[in-house]
Amino acid sequence: MSEIINIILGSAEDAFIQVSVFVGAVLLLFGYINYKQSGKFIESIENSKKFQPIIGAVLGLTPGCGGAIFIMPLYVKGKITYGTLIATLIATMGDSAFVLISTSPLTYLLISIISFIVAVPTGYLIDRMGIAPKVAITKSKKAKELREKGKKVINQSNYFHYGHNEGDEIHNILHKEIKGHQKESSLGYYITHKGFLVYWIVLFLGLILGIMALFQVDINGLQIKSLGAIIGVSGTAVSIFMMIMSRKFIGDDTHEESEIKVSSLKETFIHCATETAFVATWVFFAYLIYEFSILILGGGVYSVGVGMLAKVMTTAGLLAVLVGALIGIIPGCGPQVIFVTLYSKGMIPFAALIANAISQDGDALFPLLAMDKKASLWATIITTIPALLVGLLIFFIEMFI
Ligand SMILES: [Zn+2]
Ligand SMILES: [Zn+2]
């Protein structure tokens, strides 16, 4: 029993100090860049039909889900091709990008390059083959009715829209039917919008310790005894609390929040905090999975478990590629964060990571699912094909190196 508690506390500390604090810093940096750059790419993509899949892939590559989320309405409105949508979804890695940048920046760079090389030709191929599941919603018979609905909800927003306009045929779906910003009267809103500064302070303290630990400083043997454990465990606890309060479980980025973020620097700080809390919680779960696997595999002896894991890895490599691509089918970033974190712990081969990165669509699939079911189901299936092919190719290349 005490061993189990030790594993839980140890995982909470390590997940926060080794990964989450860096995720928070990277997330805030890109949140700020997004805020400054807001929507420039979105405008350019509508105007350059020829290069759409390329621009889509670049937008997909931006860390996090924001870029891909803004692309989705454009497809539904008939402004970009289906191939562009596919290219964007292949390139996007969602929130797990933040974990990979924090734990293994070079791998992240490599994954981005491969994803881009796969995304662009696939996008053009889809368009050349004329694959497109549905006509644009704007041209549909229902459009008028949807616009009427949209008009009823417009006065609740005082920020810019990306990929669609105030009160158009998808406004109602994106701002009322699916999850968006929390209601201002809710407890969750109050806590996340008042408490975000406390969260950043805990994260900043953790970041200092995290950097010290990178330089081999024993952060539990400083003036204040067990400081690393105290900050690490409370950091994970606060993250779980913030995650529950922001009601983000499988996915975290929503269309509405993405728009609000680029309209206000304060909201960027708030929602980067809730996003970090979301990722931190999933990273913690991944650490638990890792530690308990080692414990079980080794029958209680850590070093035996590590050895056993290495053995399992070499025999299950091919299966891991398949699993990576299949997990990518699940919409939302949470499960993908687990997968990438396990990669950082050496539990998953690179080929499986690339299969997952290509297959997964981040949180962008949620709004698409609400607007156009067919397009989103086909997109999930289509992105799995290159994921498997490239994953297998890299698996065999790795075998012969
Ligand atoms: Zn909107
Ligand atoms: Zn907010």
Short mmCIF file of C-alpha atoms and ligand atoms in Angstrom, two decimals:
data_model
loop_
_atom_site.label_atom_id
_atom_site.label_comp_id
_atom_site.label_asym_id
_atom_site.label_seq_id
_atom_site.Cartn_x
_atom_site.Cartn_y
_atom_site.Cartn_z
CA MET A 1 0.00 0.00 0.00
CA SER A 2 2.68 2.50 0.95
CA GLU A 3 4.48 1.60 -2.25
CA ILE A 4 1.40 2.51 -4.29
CA ILE A 5 1.11 5.86 -2.51
CA ASN A 6 4.81 6.45 -3.14
CA ILE A 7 4.35 5.76 -6.84
CA ILE A 8 1.39 8.14 -7.05
CA LEU A 9 3.20 10.96 -5.23
CA GLY A 10 6.42 10.34 -7.16
CA SER A 11 4.56 10.40 -10.47
CA ALA A 12 2.78 13.61 -9.48
CA GLU A 13 6.11 15.27 -8.66
CA ASP A 14 7.99 14.02 -11.72
CA ALA A 15 5.19 14.70 -14.19
CA PHE A 16 4.93 18.30 -13.01
CA ILE A 17 8.62 19.12 -12.62
CA GLN A 18 9.93 17.17 -15.62
CA VAL A 19 7.20 17.89 -18.16
CA SER A 20 4.24 20.10 -17.22
CA VAL A 21 6.18 23.20 -16.16
CA PHE A 22 7.92 23.25 -19.55
CA VAL A 23 4.62 22.59 -21.32
CA GLY A 24 3.19 25.67 -19.56
CA ALA A 25 6.10 27.86 -20.69
CA VAL A 26 5.90 26.66 -24.31
CA LEU A 27 2.12 26.95 -24.34
CA LEU A 28 2.22 30.51 -23.08
CA LEU A 29 4.86 31.45 -25.65
CA PHE A 30 2.80 30.11 -28.55
CA GLY A 31 -0.38 31.54 -27.04
CA TYR A 32 1.27 34.94 -27.14
CA ILE A 33 2.49 34.49 -30.72
CA ASN A 34 -1.03 33.45 -31.77
CA TYR A 35 -2.47 36.49 -30.06
CA LYS A 36 -0.08 38.75 -31.97
CA GLN A 37 -0.43 36.97 -35.31
CA SER A 38 -4.15 36.42 -35.03
CA GLY A 39 -5.72 35.19 -38.17
CA LYS A 40 -3.19 36.40 -40.73
CA PHE A 41 -2.89 32.95 -42.22
CA ILE A 42 -6.63 32.42 -42.16
CA GLU A 43 -7.10 35.39 -44.47
CA SER A 44 -4.37 34.32 -46.82
CA ILE A 45 -5.73 30.80 -47.26
CA GLU A 46 -9.04 31.95 -48.69
CA ASN A 47 -7.29 34.03 -51.31
CA SER A 48 -4.80 31.52 -52.64
CA LYS A 49 -6.67 28.50 -53.93
CA LYS A 50 -3.55 27.03 -55.54
CA PHE A 51 -1.54 26.83 -52.33
CA GLN A 52 -4.36 25.93 -49.97
CA PRO A 53 -3.09 22.47 -48.94
CA ILE A 54 0.35 23.95 -48.20
CA ILE A 55 -1.04 26.78 -46.07
CA GLY A 56 -3.39 24.30 -44.39
CA ALA A 57 -0.46 22.06 -43.48
CA VAL A 58 1.47 25.03 -42.06
CA LEU A 59 -1.56 25.99 -39.96
CA GLY A 60 -1.89 22.42 -38.79
CA LEU A 61 1.77 22.39 -37.76
CA THR A 62 1.43 25.33 -35.38
CA PRO A 63 1.59 23.75 -31.91
CA GLY A 64 -1.80 23.22 -30.29
CA CYS A 65 -5.17 22.90 -31.97
CA GLY A 66 -5.97 26.55 -32.72
CA GLY A 67 -4.77 26.56 -36.34
CA ALA A 68 -6.71 23.44 -37.27
CA ILE A 69 -9.79 24.61 -35.37
CA PHE A 70 -9.94 27.79 -37.44
CA ILE A 71 -9.64 25.81 -40.67
CA MET A 72 -12.71 23.64 -40.04
CA PRO A 73 -15.44 26.29 -40.60
CA LEU A 74 -13.74 27.35 -43.84
CA TYR A 75 -14.28 23.91 -45.31
CA VAL A 76 -17.90 23.73 -44.22
CA LYS A 77 -18.45 27.12 -45.85
CA GLY A 78 -16.89 25.94 -49.09
CA LYS A 79 -13.91 28.28 -48.94
CA ILE A 80 -11.22 25.63 -48.85
CA THR A 81 -10.97 22.21 -50.49
CA TYR A 82 -11.37 18.87 -48.75
CA GLY A 83 -7.73 18.11 -49.54
CA THR A 84 -6.76 21.22 -47.58
CA LEU A 85 -8.77 20.01 -44.61
CA ILE A 86 -7.02 16.64 -44.80
CA ALA A 87 -3.58 18.26 -45.13
CA THR A 88 -4.30 20.35 -42.03
CA LEU A 89 -5.46 17.36 -39.99
CA ILE A 90 -2.46 15.24 -41.01
CA ALA A 91 -0.08 18.02 -39.99
CA THR A 92 -1.72 18.79 -36.68
CA MET A 93 -0.49 17.19 -33.50
CA GLY A 94 -2.73 19.03 -31.08
CA ASP A 95 -1.63 19.55 -27.51
CA SER A 96 0.76 16.62 -27.57
CA ALA A 97 3.03 18.93 -29.61
CA PHE A 98 3.64 20.88 -26.39
CA VAL A 99 4.69 17.71 -24.59
CA LEU A 100 7.06 16.72 -27.37
CA ILE A 101 8.60 20.21 -27.62
CA SER A 102 9.16 20.12 -23.86
CA THR A 103 10.66 16.65 -23.66
CA SER A 104 12.35 16.16 -27.02
CA PRO A 105 12.52 19.25 -29.26
CA LEU A 106 14.58 17.59 -31.98
CA THR A 107 12.08 14.75 -32.30
CA TYR A 108 9.36 17.36 -32.53
CA LEU A 109 11.18 19.04 -35.39
CA LEU A 110 11.62 15.74 -37.19
CA ILE A 111 7.96 14.81 -36.72
CA SER A 112 6.91 18.21 -38.06
CA ILE A 113 9.05 17.81 -41.17
CA ILE A 114 7.73 14.30 -41.86
CA SER A 115 4.13 15.37 -41.19
CA PHE A 116 4.49 18.27 -43.62
CA ILE A 117 6.01 16.05 -46.31
CA VAL A 118 3.10 13.60 -45.91
CA ALA A 119 0.36 16.22 -45.53
CA VAL A 120 0.90 18.34 -48.63
CA PRO A 121 0.94 15.64 -51.36
CA THR A 122 -1.94 13.78 -49.65
CA GLY A 123 -3.96 17.00 -49.69
CA TYR A 124 -3.30 17.62 -53.38
CA LEU A 125 -4.01 13.97 -54.18
CA ILE A 126 -7.39 14.09 -52.44
CA ASP A 127 -8.33 17.17 -54.45
CA ARG A 128 -7.05 15.69 -57.70
CA MET A 129 -9.11 12.56 -57.11
CA GLY A 130 -12.13 14.75 -56.47
CA ILE A 131 -12.86 13.26 -53.06
CA ALA A 132 -15.19 15.55 -51.13
CA PRO A 133 -17.98 14.07 -49.05
CA LYS A 134 -20.50 16.89 -49.13
CA VAL A 135 -21.52 20.22 -50.62
CA ALA A 136 -20.76 23.33 -48.63
CA ILE A 137 -23.29 24.15 -45.95
CA THR A 138 -23.69 27.66 -47.37
CA LYS A 139 -25.20 26.19 -50.52
CA SER A 140 -27.49 23.77 -48.71
CA LYS A 141 -31.24 24.16 -48.42
CA LYS A 142 -30.97 24.36 -44.67
CA ALA A 143 -28.63 27.36 -44.78
CA LYS A 144 -31.39 29.95 -44.47
CA GLU A 145 -32.91 28.24 -41.46
CA LEU A 146 -29.47 27.93 -39.86
CA ARG A 147 -28.80 31.60 -40.45
CA GLU A 148 -32.02 32.51 -38.65
CA LYS A 149 -30.87 30.45 -35.68
CA GLY A 150 -27.43 32.04 -35.80
CA LYS A 151 -28.91 35.54 -35.63
CA LYS A 152 -30.47 34.72 -32.28
CA VAL A 153 -27.15 34.09 -30.59
CA ILE A 154 -25.01 36.81 -32.09
CA ASN A 155 -25.18 39.43 -29.39
CA GLN A 156 -23.44 37.21 -26.87
CA SER A 157 -20.08 37.56 -28.60
CA ASN A 158 -17.87 40.61 -28.59
CA TYR A 159 -14.83 39.17 -30.31
CA PHE A 160 -13.71 38.42 -33.85
CA HIS A 161 -14.68 35.29 -35.68
CA TYR A 162 -12.25 33.18 -37.58
CA GLY A 163 -13.38 31.06 -40.49
CA HIS A 164 -16.96 32.29 -40.25
CA ASN A 165 -18.97 35.45 -39.68
CA GLU A 166 -21.20 36.75 -36.95
CA GLY A 167 -24.64 35.18 -37.29
CA ASP A 168 -23.92 33.03 -40.34
CA GLU A 169 -25.20 29.49 -40.95
CA ILE A 170 -22.66 27.86 -38.65
CA HIS A 171 -22.62 30.46 -35.91
CA ASN A 172 -25.32 28.72 -33.91
CA ILE A 173 -23.48 25.38 -34.10
CA LEU A 174 -20.09 26.78 -33.16
CA HIS A 175 -21.27 29.11 -30.42
CA LYS A 176 -24.25 27.41 -28.92
CA GLU A 177 -24.63 23.76 -29.81
CA ILE A 178 -21.07 22.68 -29.02
CA LYS A 179 -18.94 23.37 -25.98
CA GLY A 180 -17.48 26.85 -25.93
CA HIS A 181 -16.55 29.42 -23.32
CA GLN A 182 -17.89 28.67 -19.84
CA LYS A 183 -20.95 30.61 -18.64
CA GLU A 184 -19.88 33.68 -16.70
CA SER A 185 -22.24 32.79 -13.88
CA SER A 186 -20.69 29.35 -13.34
CA LEU A 187 -18.34 28.42 -10.51
CA GLY A 188 -15.87 26.99 -13.01
CA TYR A 189 -15.70 30.32 -14.83
CA TYR A 190 -15.14 32.17 -11.58
CA ILE A 191 -12.33 29.90 -10.45
CA THR A 192 -10.51 29.67 -13.77
CA HIS A 193 -10.84 33.37 -14.53
CA LYS A 194 -9.84 34.52 -11.04
CA GLY A 195 -7.44 31.75 -10.11
CA PHE A 196 -5.29 31.59 -13.23
CA LEU A 197 -2.61 33.82 -11.68
CA VAL A 198 -2.18 31.46 -8.74
CA TYR A 199 -1.75 28.65 -11.24
CA TRP A 200 0.93 30.55 -13.16
CA ILE A 201 2.79 31.30 -9.92
CA VAL A 202 2.88 27.61 -8.95
CA LEU A 203 3.98 26.79 -12.48
CA PHE A 204 6.71 29.41 -12.43
CA LEU A 205 8.12 28.08 -9.15
CA GLY A 206 8.00 24.60 -10.65
CA LEU A 207 9.77 25.84 -13.76
CA ILE A 208 12.69 27.17 -11.72
CA LEU A 209 12.99 23.80 -9.99
CA GLY A 210 12.56 21.99 -13.30
CA ILE A 211 15.46 23.90 -14.84
CA MET A 212 17.59 23.28 -11.73
CA ALA A 213 16.80 19.57 -11.96
CA LEU A 214 17.90 19.59 -15.61
CA PHE A 215 21.29 20.79 -14.33
CA GLN A 216 21.44 17.85 -11.92
CA VAL A 217 20.64 19.92 -8.82
CA ASP A 218 18.97 17.82 -6.11
CA ILE A 219 15.80 19.87 -5.73
CA ASN A 220 14.71 17.87 -2.68
CA GLY A 221 17.95 18.54 -0.80
CA LEU A 222 17.85 22.34 -0.83
CA GLN A 223 17.45 24.74 2.13
CA ILE A 224 13.76 23.91 2.26
CA LYS A 225 13.59 20.14 2.59
CA SER A 226 11.64 18.22 -0.08
CA LEU A 227 10.87 21.44 -1.95
CA GLY A 228 10.69 19.55 -5.27
CA ALA A 229 8.16 17.11 -3.87
CA ILE A 230 6.06 19.87 -2.31
CA ILE A 231 5.87 22.02 -5.45
CA GLY A 232 5.60 19.02 -7.77
CA VAL A 233 2.77 17.27 -5.94
CA SER A 234 0.83 20.47 -5.31
CA GLY A 235 1.40 21.49 -8.95
CA THR A 236 -0.22 18.30 -10.18
CA ALA A 237 -3.01 18.63 -7.60
CA VAL A 238 -3.75 22.22 -8.67
CA SER A 239 -3.66 21.12 -12.32
CA ILE A 240 -6.26 18.41 -11.72
CA PHE A 241 -8.41 20.91 -9.83
CA MET A 242 -8.14 23.50 -12.65
CA MET A 243 -8.91 20.84 -15.23
CA ILE A 244 -12.08 19.82 -13.43
CA MET A 245 -13.09 23.45 -12.93
CA SER A 246 -12.59 24.23 -16.62
CA ARG A 247 -14.58 21.09 -17.49
CA LYS A 248 -12.04 19.86 -20.01
CA PHE A 249 -11.66 16.13 -20.04
CA ILE A 250 -10.94 14.46 -23.40
CA GLY A 251 -10.45 17.60 -25.44
CA ASP A 252 -9.67 21.11 -24.32
CA ASP A 253 -9.58 23.60 -27.19
CA THR A 254 -12.92 24.83 -28.42
CA HIS A 255 -13.77 27.09 -31.34
CA GLU A 256 -15.21 29.79 -29.11
CA GLU A 257 -12.29 29.84 -26.70
CA SER A 258 -9.78 29.87 -29.53
CA GLU A 259 -11.48 32.99 -30.88
CA ILE A 260 -11.64 34.63 -27.47
CA LYS A 261 -7.97 33.87 -26.89
CA VAL A 262 -6.76 35.72 -29.96
CA SER A 263 -8.98 38.68 -29.11
CA SER A 264 -7.71 39.27 -25.58
CA LEU A 265 -4.31 38.92 -23.96
CA LYS A 266 -5.89 38.32 -20.57
CA GLU A 267 -8.02 35.49 -21.94
CA THR A 268 -4.87 34.09 -23.56
CA PHE A 269 -3.27 33.92 -20.10
CA ILE A 270 -6.41 32.38 -18.60
CA HIS A 271 -6.95 29.72 -21.22
CA CYS A 272 -3.29 28.85 -21.59
CA ALA A 273 -3.49 28.10 -17.85
CA THR A 274 -6.50 25.81 -18.22
CA GLU A 275 -4.88 24.18 -21.26
CA THR A 276 -1.67 23.56 -19.33
CA ALA A 277 -3.71 22.10 -16.46
CA PHE A 278 -5.44 19.78 -18.93
CA VAL A 279 -2.16 18.58 -20.45
CA ALA A 280 -0.53 18.29 -17.01
CA THR A 281 -3.30 15.99 -15.78
CA TRP A 282 -2.95 13.68 -18.78
CA VAL A 283 0.85 13.68 -18.41
CA PHE A 284 0.37 12.64 -14.78
CA PHE A 285 -1.84 9.73 -15.90
CA ALA A 286 0.79 8.70 -18.41
CA TYR A 287 3.43 8.68 -15.65
CA LEU A 288 1.16 6.51 -13.52
CA ILE A 289 0.70 4.09 -16.41
CA TYR A 290 4.46 3.95 -16.92
CA GLU A 291 5.33 3.43 -13.27
CA PHE A 292 2.68 0.77 -12.69
CA SER A 293 3.68 -1.07 -15.89
CA ILE A 294 7.25 -1.20 -14.64
CA LEU A 295 6.09 -2.39 -11.24
CA ILE A 296 3.91 -5.14 -12.68
CA LEU A 297 6.38 -6.23 -15.38
CA GLY A 298 9.21 -6.42 -12.86
CA GLY A 299 7.11 -8.14 -10.20
CA GLY A 300 7.95 -5.32 -7.78
CA VAL A 301 11.64 -4.93 -8.73
CA TYR A 302 12.19 -1.69 -10.64
CA SER A 303 15.33 -2.63 -12.58
CA VAL A 304 13.78 -5.93 -13.69
CA GLY A 305 10.71 -4.04 -14.85
CA VAL A 306 12.78 -1.63 -16.96
CA GLY A 307 14.55 -4.59 -18.57
CA MET A 308 11.28 -6.37 -19.25
CA LEU A 309 9.84 -3.25 -20.81
CA ALA A 310 12.75 -3.03 -23.24
CA LYS A 311 12.08 -6.63 -24.25
CA VAL A 312 8.35 -5.99 -24.76
CA MET A 313 9.24 -2.93 -26.83
CA THR A 314 11.35 -4.83 -29.32
CA THR A 315 8.78 -7.58 -29.83
CA ALA A 316 5.71 -5.34 -29.91
CA GLY A 317 7.15 -2.63 -32.17
CA LEU A 318 4.92 -3.39 -35.13
CA LEU A 319 1.85 -3.63 -32.93
CA ALA A 320 2.74 -0.27 -31.38
CA VAL A 321 2.57 1.35 -34.83
CA LEU A 322 -0.93 0.00 -35.27
CA VAL A 323 -1.97 1.11 -31.79
CA GLY A 324 -0.52 4.58 -32.41
CA ALA A 325 -2.54 5.01 -35.58
CA LEU A 326 -5.70 3.68 -33.91
CA ILE A 327 -5.40 5.94 -30.85
CA GLY A 328 -5.14 8.78 -33.38
CA ILE A 329 -8.71 8.03 -34.42
CA ILE A 330 -10.02 9.10 -31.01
CA PRO A 331 -10.98 12.76 -31.19
CA GLY A 332 -9.52 15.03 -28.51
CA CYS A 333 -5.99 15.58 -27.26
CA GLY A 334 -6.07 13.68 -23.96
CA PRO A 335 -5.33 10.13 -25.18
CA GLN A 336 -2.69 11.48 -27.56
CA VAL A 337 -0.92 13.26 -24.69
CA ILE A 338 -0.64 9.89 -22.91
CA PHE A 339 0.85 8.32 -26.01
CA VAL A 340 3.47 11.06 -26.51
CA THR A 341 4.39 11.09 -22.82
CA LEU A 342 4.95 7.34 -22.90
CA TYR A 343 7.20 7.92 -25.92
CA SER A 344 9.25 10.37 -23.84
CA LYS A 345 9.64 7.63 -21.22
CA GLY A 346 10.99 5.25 -23.85
CA MET A 347 7.92 3.04 -23.81
CA ILE A 348 6.94 3.57 -27.44
CA PRO A 349 9.08 3.44 -30.61
CA PHE A 350 9.52 6.43 -32.91
CA ALA A 351 7.61 4.73 -35.76
CA ALA A 352 4.54 4.48 -33.53
CA LEU A 353 4.88 8.12 -32.52
CA ILE A 354 4.90 9.25 -36.14
CA ALA A 355 1.89 7.03 -36.91
CA ASN A 356 0.01 8.65 -34.05
CA ALA A 357 1.08 12.19 -35.01
CA ILE A 358 -0.17 11.77 -38.58
CA SER A 359 -3.38 9.99 -37.61
CA GLN A 360 -4.54 12.26 -34.80
CA ASP A 361 -6.57 15.38 -35.41
CA GLY A 362 -6.35 17.11 -32.04
CA ASP A 363 -9.45 18.91 -30.83
CA ALA A 364 -10.27 20.14 -34.33
CA LEU A 365 -12.50 17.17 -35.04
CA PHE A 366 -15.11 18.21 -32.45
CA PRO A 367 -16.35 21.33 -34.26
CA LEU A 368 -16.15 19.52 -37.61
CA LEU A 369 -18.17 16.64 -36.22
CA ALA A 370 -20.89 19.07 -35.16
CA MET A 371 -20.98 20.86 -38.50
CA ASP A 372 -20.49 18.01 -40.94
CA LYS A 373 -20.49 14.44 -39.66
CA LYS A 374 -19.68 12.82 -42.98
CA ALA A 375 -16.67 15.03 -43.66
CA SER A 376 -15.28 14.42 -40.20
CA LEU A 377 -15.73 10.63 -40.27
CA TRP A 378 -14.09 10.40 -43.68
CA ALA A 379 -11.27 12.68 -42.54
CA THR A 380 -10.55 10.39 -39.59
CA ILE A 381 -10.41 7.35 -41.84
CA ILE A 382 -8.39 9.04 -44.57
CA THR A 383 -5.68 10.37 -42.21
CA THR A 384 -5.23 6.88 -40.74
CA ILE A 385 -4.05 5.48 -44.09
CA PRO A 386 -0.87 7.58 -44.51
CA ALA A 387 -0.33 7.18 -40.75
CA LEU A 388 -0.11 3.41 -41.09
CA LEU A 389 1.93 3.50 -44.30
CA VAL A 390 4.50 5.99 -43.00
CA GLY A 391 4.60 4.33 -39.56
CA LEU A 392 5.35 0.95 -41.11
CA LEU A 393 7.91 2.42 -43.51
CA ILE A 394 9.78 4.05 -40.64
CA PHE A 395 9.48 0.90 -38.56
CA PHE A 396 11.28 -1.10 -41.27
CA ILE A 397 13.86 1.63 -41.86
CA GLU A 398 14.61 1.60 -38.11
CA MET A 399 14.96 -2.18 -38.17
CA PHE A 400 17.68 -2.04 -40.80
CA ILE A 401 19.63 0.84 -39.28
ZN ZN B 1 -16.88 31.86 -34.04
ZN ZN B 2 -12.26 32.91 -20.70
#
